[in-house]
Amino acid sequence: MRLLTAIDQLFILLENRNQPMHIGGLFLFEIPDGASDTFVSDLVQQMVTQKTPPSFPFNQVLYHLAWWKTDENFEVDHHFRHIALPKPARIRELLTYVSQEHSKLLNRAKPMWECHIIEGIEGNRFALYFKIHHSMVDGIAAIRLVKKSLSESPTERISLPIWSLMTRHRHQLDALIPEDKSLLRVVKEQALAIPPAIKALCKNVVERFDKDYITTTQAPDSPLNQPVSSSRRISAQSYELIRFQTIAKHYAVTVNDVILAICSGALRRYLLDINGLPKKPLIAFVPLSLRDDNDSTSQHVGNQITFILANLATHLADPVARLKTINGSTKNSKKRFSRMKQASSIIYSGVAYSRSGLQVLTGLFPDYRGFNLIISNVPGSHQPLYWQGAKLQALYPASIVLNDQAMNITLCTYVDKIEFCIVTCSQILPHSQRLLTYMEEELKEFESLMSN
């Protein structure tokens, strides 16, 4: 058995009917030219009749809310769905189905994941929607696990389903399995990490006077911050990566800063539409990976993340001024975490954001919020990926919304595109798909400013 980390346990504790704590991915494939009409159903049959047992982490079940243990009674029927939408289904119908499934809780008595194959999509396409509990993996690990079930070759044929990766790329999968640590060792590692975390917390007393320092008390009230229901709406769109890279180079900032600026401008337009733009800037909670590598041989599947706060400068009408403010705030936060190792960073985050977490968990401080929304960038693949010859056209990472946090924006880079996925509580934020149109308008405004 493996012990859940503090972050993993937090995702378990946070979950309730109105706040499912799973993440998901929507993968859109093009059926190969010349393929038979039964291509998708053949693929489904191959998956469900495969006798290879599920591999880690797909065989892990929650035990007493503190441990993971191997499920000895795995049944694929509890996890797999094959859906045919009425042909020709548009992306709108696909997103409607995924939105409904993303609203539903996973069964804690089973390994907490589901796989949905969806056919009947216009343009000779089909989709894979995969969701897995956030306590089991973070977004980066989830994308890496799915990538391992795909191929960079259009001619390679893969016999194993996504949840049975044990015999494929075995040396890489062994590296993905976290080391089985004893409780004593975990306690010792955490004890050694406490002094650096305390030192960083003490420095905050001085650093908080820096104009770029973001406190956990300055996020304003906004329409995004209301109690959520269980209903979800997912909106998705792809944009050319080169557009973000060109803006970043021109203004000497990072691509992530440009992404935040585009989101900021779109949020500003959306909130102006509904007469809900606060006078103070929105604050974004931005996950920061603590993984030591950028390849597929990560040492951990579980959650290895902390968070930084970013000033989205939504109170500023000038897009360039917003971008510069965002850049200053993200550099300030990243510099703080660069002084700490992984364990210390997690402890620091647990203390610094404890009141925010308590508010999300209990609602004890209705007038307090540490941030307004989460914006997360998950690395994808630089190479085109294939599944039994079907080319992956797009992948959209769907994340969670929290109580008092009715919107989440998650994006993923894939080949030459940035794939945006917006998840909202549909009862709180109407017409949230407009944000995608506003993102395009923000990109065009920056491109117009650069050409002048």
Short mmCIF file of C-alpha atoms in Angstrom, two decimals:
data_model
loop_
_atom_site.label_atom_id
_atom_site.label_comp_id
_atom_site.label_asym_id
_atom_site.label_seq_id
_atom_site.Cartn_x
_atom_site.Cartn_y
_atom_site.Cartn_z
CA MET A 1 0.00 0.00 0.00
CA ARG A 2 1.08 3.58 -0.64
CA LEU A 3 0.41 6.53 1.62
CA LEU A 4 -1.53 9.46 0.18
CA THR A 5 0.35 12.75 0.27
CA ALA A 6 -1.12 15.76 2.05
CA ILE A 7 -2.20 17.24 -1.30
CA ASP A 8 -3.78 13.94 -2.39
CA GLN A 9 -5.77 13.79 0.86
CA LEU A 10 -6.88 17.38 0.39
CA PHE A 11 -8.49 16.46 -2.94
CA ILE A 12 -10.37 13.67 -1.16
CA LEU A 13 -11.54 15.96 1.66
CA LEU A 14 -12.64 18.71 -0.72
CA GLU A 15 -14.96 16.47 -2.69
CA ASN A 16 -18.74 16.64 -2.36
CA ARG A 17 -21.71 16.37 -4.70
CA ASN A 18 -21.38 19.94 -5.95
CA GLN A 19 -17.58 19.74 -6.09
CA PRO A 20 -16.33 16.62 -7.90
CA MET A 21 -12.55 16.45 -7.66
CA HIS A 22 -11.60 14.64 -10.85
CA ILE A 23 -9.70 15.94 -13.85
CA GLY A 24 -10.32 14.85 -17.42
CA GLY A 25 -9.10 14.99 -20.95
CA LEU A 26 -11.04 15.15 -24.21
CA PHE A 27 -9.05 13.66 -27.10
CA LEU A 28 -10.38 14.18 -30.63
CA PHE A 29 -9.21 11.71 -33.32
CA GLU A 30 -9.49 11.58 -37.12
CA ILE A 31 -10.46 8.14 -38.45
CA PRO A 32 -7.78 7.03 -40.98
CA ASP A 33 -8.53 7.31 -44.68
CA GLY A 34 -9.76 4.03 -46.06
CA ALA A 35 -10.69 2.65 -42.64
CA SER A 36 -13.77 0.43 -42.42
CA ASP A 37 -17.09 1.68 -41.11
CA THR A 38 -16.50 -0.47 -38.03
CA PHE A 39 -13.15 1.14 -37.13
CA VAL A 40 -14.37 2.55 -33.80
CA SER A 41 -16.43 -0.48 -32.78
CA ASP A 42 -13.46 -2.72 -33.62
CA LEU A 43 -11.26 -0.55 -31.44
CA VAL A 44 -13.79 -0.81 -28.60
CA GLN A 45 -13.97 -4.60 -28.88
CA GLN A 46 -10.20 -4.83 -28.76
CA MET A 47 -10.15 -2.79 -25.56
CA VAL A 48 -12.90 -4.56 -23.66
CA THR A 49 -11.82 -8.10 -24.60
CA GLN A 50 -8.17 -7.53 -23.70
CA LYS A 51 -7.28 -9.69 -20.70
CA THR A 52 -4.16 -7.80 -19.62
CA PRO A 53 -4.85 -6.48 -16.09
CA PRO A 54 -4.83 -2.74 -15.40
CA SER A 55 -1.47 -1.25 -14.49
CA PHE A 56 -0.53 1.39 -11.97
CA PRO A 57 -2.23 3.76 -11.18
CA PHE A 58 -5.39 2.40 -12.82
CA ASN A 59 -5.49 -0.56 -10.43
CA GLN A 60 -5.33 1.53 -7.25
CA VAL A 61 -8.32 1.84 -4.94
CA LEU A 62 -8.73 4.13 -1.93
CA TYR A 63 -8.28 2.44 1.45
CA HIS A 64 -9.43 4.14 4.69
CA LEU A 65 -8.97 7.57 3.04
CA ALA A 66 -5.21 7.38 3.69
CA TRP A 67 -3.73 4.63 1.53
CA TRP A 68 -3.78 3.30 -2.02
CA LYS A 69 -3.99 -0.45 -2.44
CA THR A 70 -4.26 -2.69 -5.49
CA ASP A 71 -7.81 -3.60 -6.46
CA GLU A 72 -7.99 -7.40 -6.59
CA ASN A 73 -11.52 -7.44 -8.09
CA PHE A 74 -11.13 -5.12 -11.08
CA GLU A 75 -13.98 -5.17 -13.61
CA VAL A 76 -13.58 -3.10 -16.77
CA ASP A 77 -17.37 -2.67 -17.14
CA HIS A 78 -17.35 -0.34 -14.13
CA HIS A 79 -14.95 2.02 -15.92
CA PHE A 80 -15.55 1.83 -19.68
CA ARG A 81 -18.32 3.44 -21.75
CA HIS A 82 -18.99 3.29 -25.51
CA ILE A 83 -21.29 6.04 -26.75
CA ALA A 84 -22.60 6.78 -30.25
CA LEU A 85 -23.94 10.31 -30.71
CA PRO A 86 -26.63 10.88 -33.38
CA LYS A 87 -24.76 11.46 -36.66
CA PRO A 88 -23.43 13.87 -37.63
CA ALA A 89 -22.81 15.20 -34.14
CA ARG A 90 -21.19 18.62 -33.95
CA ILE A 91 -18.53 19.58 -31.42
CA ARG A 92 -21.35 21.31 -29.53
CA GLU A 93 -23.12 17.97 -28.95
CA LEU A 94 -19.83 16.32 -27.99
CA LEU A 95 -19.11 19.03 -25.41
CA THR A 96 -22.64 18.73 -24.05
CA TYR A 97 -22.12 15.02 -23.41
CA VAL A 98 -18.70 15.56 -21.85
CA SER A 99 -20.06 18.38 -19.68
CA GLN A 100 -22.72 16.03 -18.29
CA GLU A 101 -20.19 13.28 -17.56
CA HIS A 102 -17.73 15.73 -16.01
CA SER A 103 -20.44 16.69 -13.52
CA LYS A 104 -20.74 13.18 -12.08
CA LEU A 105 -18.81 11.83 -9.10
CA LEU A 106 -16.50 8.84 -9.45
CA ASN A 107 -17.13 5.74 -7.35
CA ARG A 108 -14.69 5.65 -4.42
CA ALA A 109 -15.23 1.92 -3.93
CA LYS A 110 -13.51 1.31 -7.29
CA PRO A 111 -10.33 2.67 -8.89
CA MET A 112 -11.43 6.24 -9.52
CA TRP A 113 -11.33 6.66 -13.29
CA GLU A 114 -13.54 6.26 -16.36
CA CYS A 115 -12.90 5.93 -20.09
CA HIS A 116 -15.52 6.97 -22.68
CA ILE A 117 -15.25 6.29 -26.43
CA ILE A 118 -17.62 8.58 -28.35
CA GLU A 119 -18.35 8.08 -32.05
CA GLY A 120 -20.60 9.75 -34.60
CA ILE A 121 -18.76 13.09 -34.69
CA GLU A 122 -18.85 15.09 -37.92
CA GLY A 123 -15.73 15.16 -40.07
CA ASN A 124 -15.16 11.40 -39.77
CA ARG A 125 -13.94 11.73 -36.18
CA PHE A 126 -14.37 10.06 -32.81
CA ALA A 127 -13.39 11.11 -29.30
CA LEU A 128 -11.93 9.69 -26.12
CA TYR A 129 -12.98 11.29 -22.84
CA PHE A 130 -10.96 10.07 -19.86
CA LYS A 131 -11.45 11.23 -16.29
CA ILE A 132 -9.45 10.32 -13.20
CA HIS A 133 -9.56 11.55 -9.61
CA HIS A 134 -7.15 14.39 -8.83
CA SER A 135 -5.97 12.55 -5.71
CA MET A 136 -4.46 9.88 -7.99
CA VAL A 137 -2.58 12.12 -10.42
CA ASP A 138 -1.96 15.75 -11.26
CA GLY A 139 -2.62 17.09 -14.74
CA ILE A 140 0.93 16.60 -16.00
CA ALA A 141 1.06 12.97 -14.92
CA ALA A 142 -2.40 12.32 -16.39
CA ILE A 143 -1.38 13.63 -19.81
CA ARG A 144 1.86 11.61 -19.70
CA LEU A 145 -0.03 8.42 -18.89
CA VAL A 146 -2.41 8.87 -21.82
CA LYS A 147 0.50 9.74 -24.14
CA LYS A 148 2.07 6.39 -23.29
CA SER A 149 -0.96 4.60 -24.69
CA LEU A 150 -0.58 6.45 -28.01
CA SER A 151 2.13 6.33 -30.67
CA GLU A 152 4.15 8.83 -32.68
CA SER A 153 3.84 6.50 -35.69
CA PRO A 154 0.66 6.27 -37.81
CA THR A 155 1.50 2.65 -38.69
CA GLU A 156 2.07 1.27 -35.19
CA ARG A 157 -0.71 -0.89 -33.84
CA ILE A 158 -1.21 -1.05 -30.06
CA SER A 159 -3.00 -4.00 -28.56
CA LEU A 160 -3.24 -2.74 -24.99
CA PRO A 161 -5.98 -0.41 -23.72
CA ILE A 162 -5.07 2.83 -21.97
CA TRP A 163 -5.43 1.31 -18.51
CA SER A 164 -3.06 -1.62 -19.23
CA LEU A 165 0.30 -0.04 -19.90
CA MET A 166 2.38 -2.51 -17.91
CA THR A 167 4.08 -4.22 -20.85
CA ARG A 168 4.54 -1.14 -23.03
CA HIS A 169 7.55 1.14 -22.46
CA ARG A 170 8.13 -0.87 -19.28
CA HIS A 171 11.34 0.94 -18.31
CA GLN A 172 9.54 4.29 -18.46
CA LEU A 173 6.55 3.01 -16.51
CA ASP A 174 8.76 1.70 -13.73
CA ALA A 175 10.14 5.23 -13.42
CA LEU A 176 6.59 6.58 -13.18
CA ILE A 177 5.69 4.38 -10.22
CA PRO A 178 6.37 6.32 -7.01
CA GLU A 179 8.70 4.79 -4.48
CA ASP A 180 6.90 2.95 -1.69
CA LYS A 181 7.94 4.96 1.37
CA SER A 182 7.34 4.02 4.96
CA LEU A 183 5.39 6.34 7.23
CA LEU A 184 8.56 6.97 9.28
CA ARG A 185 10.49 8.01 6.18
CA VAL A 186 7.71 10.35 5.05
CA VAL A 187 7.63 12.00 8.50
CA LYS A 188 11.43 12.40 8.49
CA GLU A 189 11.45 14.01 5.03
CA GLN A 190 8.70 16.41 6.03
CA ALA A 191 10.51 17.35 9.25
CA LEU A 192 13.68 18.24 7.32
CA ALA A 193 11.64 20.37 4.92
CA ILE A 194 10.02 22.49 7.64
CA PRO A 195 12.94 24.92 8.41
CA PRO A 196 13.34 26.16 4.79
CA ALA A 197 9.57 26.63 4.55
CA ILE A 198 9.51 28.66 7.80
CA LYS A 199 12.39 30.78 6.52
CA ALA A 200 10.48 31.57 3.32
CA LEU A 201 7.34 32.43 5.28
CA CYS A 202 9.32 34.84 7.47
CA LYS A 203 10.75 36.56 4.38
CA ASN A 204 7.19 37.29 3.28
CA VAL A 205 6.97 39.91 6.04
CA VAL A 206 9.54 42.02 4.16
CA GLU A 207 8.73 40.98 0.59
CA ARG A 208 5.05 41.86 0.91
CA PHE A 209 6.00 45.54 0.43
CA ASP A 210 7.21 44.76 -3.11
CA LYS A 211 4.69 46.15 -5.64
CA ASP A 212 4.65 42.80 -7.45
CA TYR A 213 3.99 40.73 -4.30
CA ILE A 214 0.52 39.19 -4.20
CA THR A 215 -1.07 38.55 -0.80
CA THR A 216 -3.74 35.93 -0.10
CA THR A 217 -6.18 38.65 0.95
CA GLN A 218 -6.37 40.95 -2.06
CA ALA A 219 -8.61 38.95 -4.43
CA PRO A 220 -11.81 40.98 -4.93
CA ASP A 221 -15.39 39.77 -4.89
CA SER A 222 -16.60 38.93 -8.40
CA PRO A 223 -19.33 37.00 -10.25
CA LEU A 224 -16.84 34.12 -10.55
CA ASN A 225 -16.89 33.65 -6.79
CA GLN A 226 -20.20 32.16 -5.76
CA PRO A 227 -21.27 28.81 -4.31
CA VAL A 228 -21.37 26.25 -7.12
CA SER A 229 -23.88 23.61 -8.10
CA SER A 230 -23.06 20.21 -9.59
CA SER A 231 -23.75 21.34 -13.17
CA ARG A 232 -20.78 21.93 -15.46
CA ARG A 233 -20.26 23.51 -18.86
CA ILE A 234 -17.16 22.76 -20.90
CA SER A 235 -16.01 25.04 -23.73
CA ALA A 236 -12.95 24.31 -25.86
CA GLN A 237 -10.95 25.96 -28.64
CA SER A 238 -7.53 25.69 -30.33
CA TYR A 239 -5.22 28.62 -31.13
CA GLU A 240 -1.91 28.75 -33.01
CA LEU A 241 1.05 28.52 -30.60
CA ILE A 242 3.19 30.79 -32.80
CA ARG A 243 0.86 33.71 -32.09
CA PHE A 244 1.60 33.50 -28.34
CA GLN A 245 5.31 32.98 -28.96
CA THR A 246 5.51 36.05 -31.21
CA ILE A 247 3.85 38.26 -28.58
CA ALA A 248 6.12 36.86 -25.85
CA LYS A 249 9.26 37.59 -27.88
CA HIS A 250 8.12 41.08 -28.77
CA TYR A 251 7.48 42.09 -25.16
CA ALA A 252 10.32 40.02 -23.64
CA VAL A 253 8.04 37.95 -21.40
CA THR A 254 7.23 34.23 -21.16
CA VAL A 255 4.59 32.43 -23.20
CA ASN A 256 2.80 31.67 -19.92
CA ASP A 257 2.64 35.40 -19.18
CA VAL A 258 1.04 35.97 -22.58
CA ILE A 259 -1.46 33.17 -21.92
CA LEU A 260 -2.44 34.81 -18.62
CA ALA A 261 -2.74 38.18 -20.37
CA ILE A 262 -5.03 36.74 -23.06
CA CYS A 263 -7.17 35.11 -20.36
CA SER A 264 -7.18 38.36 -18.41
CA GLY A 265 -8.38 40.40 -21.37
CA ALA A 266 -11.09 37.86 -22.18
CA LEU A 267 -12.26 37.83 -18.55
CA ARG A 268 -12.34 41.61 -18.51
CA ARG A 269 -14.57 41.66 -21.63
CA TYR A 270 -16.84 38.93 -20.24
CA LEU A 271 -17.29 40.64 -16.87
CA LEU A 272 -17.98 43.98 -18.55
CA ASP A 273 -20.71 42.24 -20.55
CA ILE A 274 -22.47 41.12 -17.38
CA ASN A 275 -21.71 44.34 -15.47
CA GLY A 276 -19.55 42.42 -13.01
CA LEU A 277 -16.00 43.75 -13.48
CA PRO A 278 -14.53 44.51 -10.01
CA LYS A 279 -12.49 47.68 -9.48
CA LYS A 280 -9.60 45.62 -8.11
CA PRO A 281 -7.71 43.12 -10.30
CA LEU A 282 -8.66 39.47 -10.38
CA ILE A 283 -6.08 37.10 -8.85
CA ALA A 284 -5.32 33.77 -10.53
CA PHE A 285 -4.16 30.64 -8.72
CA VAL A 286 -1.59 29.13 -11.11
CA PRO A 287 -0.30 25.57 -10.56
CA LEU A 288 3.51 25.33 -10.68
CA SER A 289 5.04 21.93 -11.37
CA LEU A 290 7.68 20.71 -8.91
CA ARG A 291 8.82 17.90 -11.17
CA ASP A 292 12.52 17.77 -11.88
CA ASP A 293 12.22 16.79 -15.53
CA ASN A 294 10.47 17.65 -18.75
CA ASP A 295 10.35 14.18 -20.26
CA SER A 296 8.32 11.07 -19.75
CA THR A 297 10.50 9.57 -17.04
CA SER A 298 9.00 11.48 -14.15
CA GLN A 299 9.64 10.00 -10.74
CA HIS A 300 6.06 10.42 -9.54
CA VAL A 301 2.56 9.89 -10.87
CA GLY A 302 0.87 11.55 -7.88
CA ASN A 303 0.50 15.24 -7.25
CA GLN A 304 3.84 17.10 -7.43
CA ILE A 305 2.61 20.68 -7.65
CA THR A 306 2.41 23.90 -5.74
CA PHE A 307 0.72 27.17 -6.67
CA ILE A 308 1.65 30.77 -7.33
CA LEU A 309 -0.60 33.83 -7.33
CA ALA A 310 -0.75 36.01 -10.44
CA ASN A 311 -2.16 39.53 -10.65
CA LEU A 312 -4.33 39.48 -13.80
CA ALA A 313 -4.60 43.30 -13.84
CA THR A 314 -8.19 43.14 -15.11
CA HIS A 315 -8.71 46.68 -13.82
CA LEU A 316 -6.42 48.01 -16.58
CA ALA A 317 -7.82 48.76 -20.04
CA ASP A 318 -4.39 48.77 -21.72
CA PRO A 319 -3.44 45.18 -22.72
CA VAL A 320 0.30 45.91 -22.65
CA ALA A 321 0.07 47.34 -19.14
CA ARG A 322 -1.82 44.21 -18.09
CA LEU A 323 0.89 42.01 -19.57
CA LYS A 324 3.67 43.85 -17.75
CA THR A 325 1.81 43.66 -14.43
CA ILE A 326 1.25 39.93 -14.90
CA ASN A 327 4.91 39.39 -15.74
CA GLY A 328 6.04 41.21 -12.59
CA SER A 329 3.75 39.21 -10.31
CA THR A 330 4.66 35.80 -11.75
CA LYS A 331 8.40 36.51 -11.57
CA ASN A 332 8.03 37.54 -7.94
CA SER A 333 6.20 34.31 -7.04
CA LYS A 334 8.51 31.99 -8.99
CA LYS A 335 11.59 33.55 -7.38
CA ARG A 336 10.20 32.66 -3.95
CA PHE A 337 9.73 28.99 -4.84
CA SER A 338 13.09 28.75 -6.59
CA ARG A 339 14.74 29.09 -3.16
CA MET A 340 13.04 25.92 -1.86
CA LYS A 341 13.16 22.24 -2.65
CA GLN A 342 10.04 20.26 -3.49
CA ALA A 343 9.01 19.17 0.02
CA SER A 344 9.59 22.65 1.47
CA SER A 345 7.55 24.22 -1.34
CA ILE A 346 4.61 21.98 -0.54
CA ILE A 347 4.78 22.82 3.18
CA TYR A 348 5.08 26.52 2.41
CA SER A 349 2.00 26.34 0.16
CA GLY A 350 0.06 24.42 2.79
CA VAL A 351 0.68 27.19 5.33
CA ALA A 352 0.46 30.22 3.02
CA TYR A 353 -2.77 29.05 1.39
CA SER A 354 -4.27 27.33 4.42
CA ARG A 355 -7.01 29.90 4.93
CA SER A 356 -7.98 29.70 1.26
CA GLY A 357 -8.15 25.92 1.49
CA LEU A 358 -10.21 26.09 4.67
CA GLN A 359 -12.65 28.48 3.02
CA VAL A 360 -13.09 26.14 0.03
CA LEU A 361 -13.42 23.14 2.36
CA THR A 362 -15.78 24.60 4.97
CA GLY A 363 -17.11 27.96 3.78
CA LEU A 364 -16.34 29.41 7.21
CA PHE A 365 -15.08 32.72 5.76
CA PRO A 366 -17.71 33.77 3.19
CA ASP A 367 -16.20 37.25 2.78
CA TYR A 368 -12.67 35.95 2.23
CA ARG A 369 -11.00 34.49 -0.85
CA GLY A 370 -7.35 33.99 -1.67
CA PHE A 371 -7.89 33.96 -5.44
CA ASN A 372 -10.63 34.28 -8.05
CA LEU A 373 -9.96 31.38 -10.41
CA ILE A 374 -7.41 28.73 -11.38
CA ILE A 375 -5.53 28.99 -14.69
CA SER A 376 -3.36 25.97 -15.44
CA ASN A 377 -0.95 25.15 -18.30
CA VAL A 378 -0.36 21.42 -18.82
CA PRO A 379 2.50 20.38 -21.19
CA GLY A 380 1.28 18.19 -24.04
CA SER A 381 3.22 16.73 -26.96
CA HIS A 382 5.45 18.37 -29.56
CA GLN A 383 4.89 15.43 -31.92
CA PRO A 384 1.63 14.28 -33.56
CA LEU A 385 0.16 11.24 -31.80
CA TYR A 386 -1.81 8.32 -33.23
CA TRP A 387 -4.09 5.59 -31.94
CA GLN A 388 -4.29 2.55 -34.21
CA GLY A 389 -3.53 4.90 -37.13
CA ALA A 390 -6.13 7.49 -36.10
CA LYS A 391 -4.43 10.89 -35.78
CA LEU A 392 -4.98 12.88 -32.60
CA GLN A 393 -6.40 16.16 -33.86
CA ALA A 394 -6.78 17.97 -30.55
CA LEU A 395 -6.67 17.38 -26.79
CA TYR A 396 -8.51 19.47 -24.23
CA PRO A 397 -7.69 19.14 -20.50
CA ALA A 398 -10.81 19.53 -18.35
CA SER A 399 -10.22 20.39 -14.71
CA ILE A 400 -12.25 21.18 -11.59
CA VAL A 401 -14.22 24.11 -10.23
CA LEU A 402 -14.35 24.72 -6.52
CA ASN A 403 -16.93 26.10 -4.15
CA ASP A 404 -16.76 29.90 -4.51
CA GLN A 405 -14.64 29.36 -7.65
CA ALA A 406 -17.09 28.87 -10.52
CA MET A 407 -14.53 28.93 -13.37
CA ASN A 408 -11.38 27.02 -14.25
CA ILE A 409 -9.22 27.59 -17.35
CA THR A 410 -6.83 24.79 -18.30
CA LEU A 411 -4.77 24.62 -21.47
CA CYS A 412 -2.42 22.18 -23.12
CA THR A 413 0.19 22.56 -25.86
CA TYR A 414 -0.07 20.03 -28.69
CA VAL A 415 2.27 20.18 -31.71
CA ASP A 416 1.74 23.77 -32.98
CA LYS A 417 -1.46 24.57 -31.08
CA ILE A 418 -2.55 25.70 -27.62
CA GLU A 419 -5.75 23.91 -26.66
CA PHE A 420 -7.92 25.86 -24.20
CA CYS A 421 -10.61 24.21 -22.08
CA ILE A 422 -12.89 26.30 -19.86
CA VAL A 423 -14.94 24.57 -17.18
CA THR A 424 -17.63 26.55 -15.40
CA CYS A 425 -20.62 26.05 -13.16
CA SER A 426 -23.28 26.59 -15.81
CA GLN A 427 -25.87 27.83 -13.32
CA ILE A 428 -23.58 30.60 -12.08
CA LEU A 429 -21.81 31.80 -15.25
CA PRO A 430 -24.05 31.90 -18.35
CA HIS A 431 -22.64 31.93 -21.89
CA SER A 432 -19.10 31.24 -20.72
CA GLN A 433 -18.22 30.04 -24.24
CA ARG A 434 -17.97 33.73 -25.18
CA LEU A 435 -14.58 33.76 -23.47
CA LEU A 436 -13.15 31.82 -26.41
CA THR A 437 -14.26 34.53 -28.84
CA TYR A 438 -12.83 37.19 -26.55
CA MET A 439 -9.47 35.35 -26.41
CA GLU A 440 -9.28 35.57 -30.20
CA GLU A 441 -10.06 39.29 -30.04
CA GLU A 442 -7.32 39.80 -27.42
CA LEU A 443 -4.78 38.02 -29.63
CA LYS A 444 -5.76 40.21 -32.58
CA GLU A 445 -5.41 43.36 -30.45
CA PHE A 446 -1.85 42.43 -29.42
CA GLU A 447 -1.00 41.59 -33.05
CA SER A 448 -2.38 44.95 -34.15
CA LEU A 449 -0.31 46.79 -31.49
CA MET A 450 2.87 45.01 -32.60
CA SER A 451 2.33 45.92 -36.24
CA ASN A 452 1.92 49.65 -35.54
#
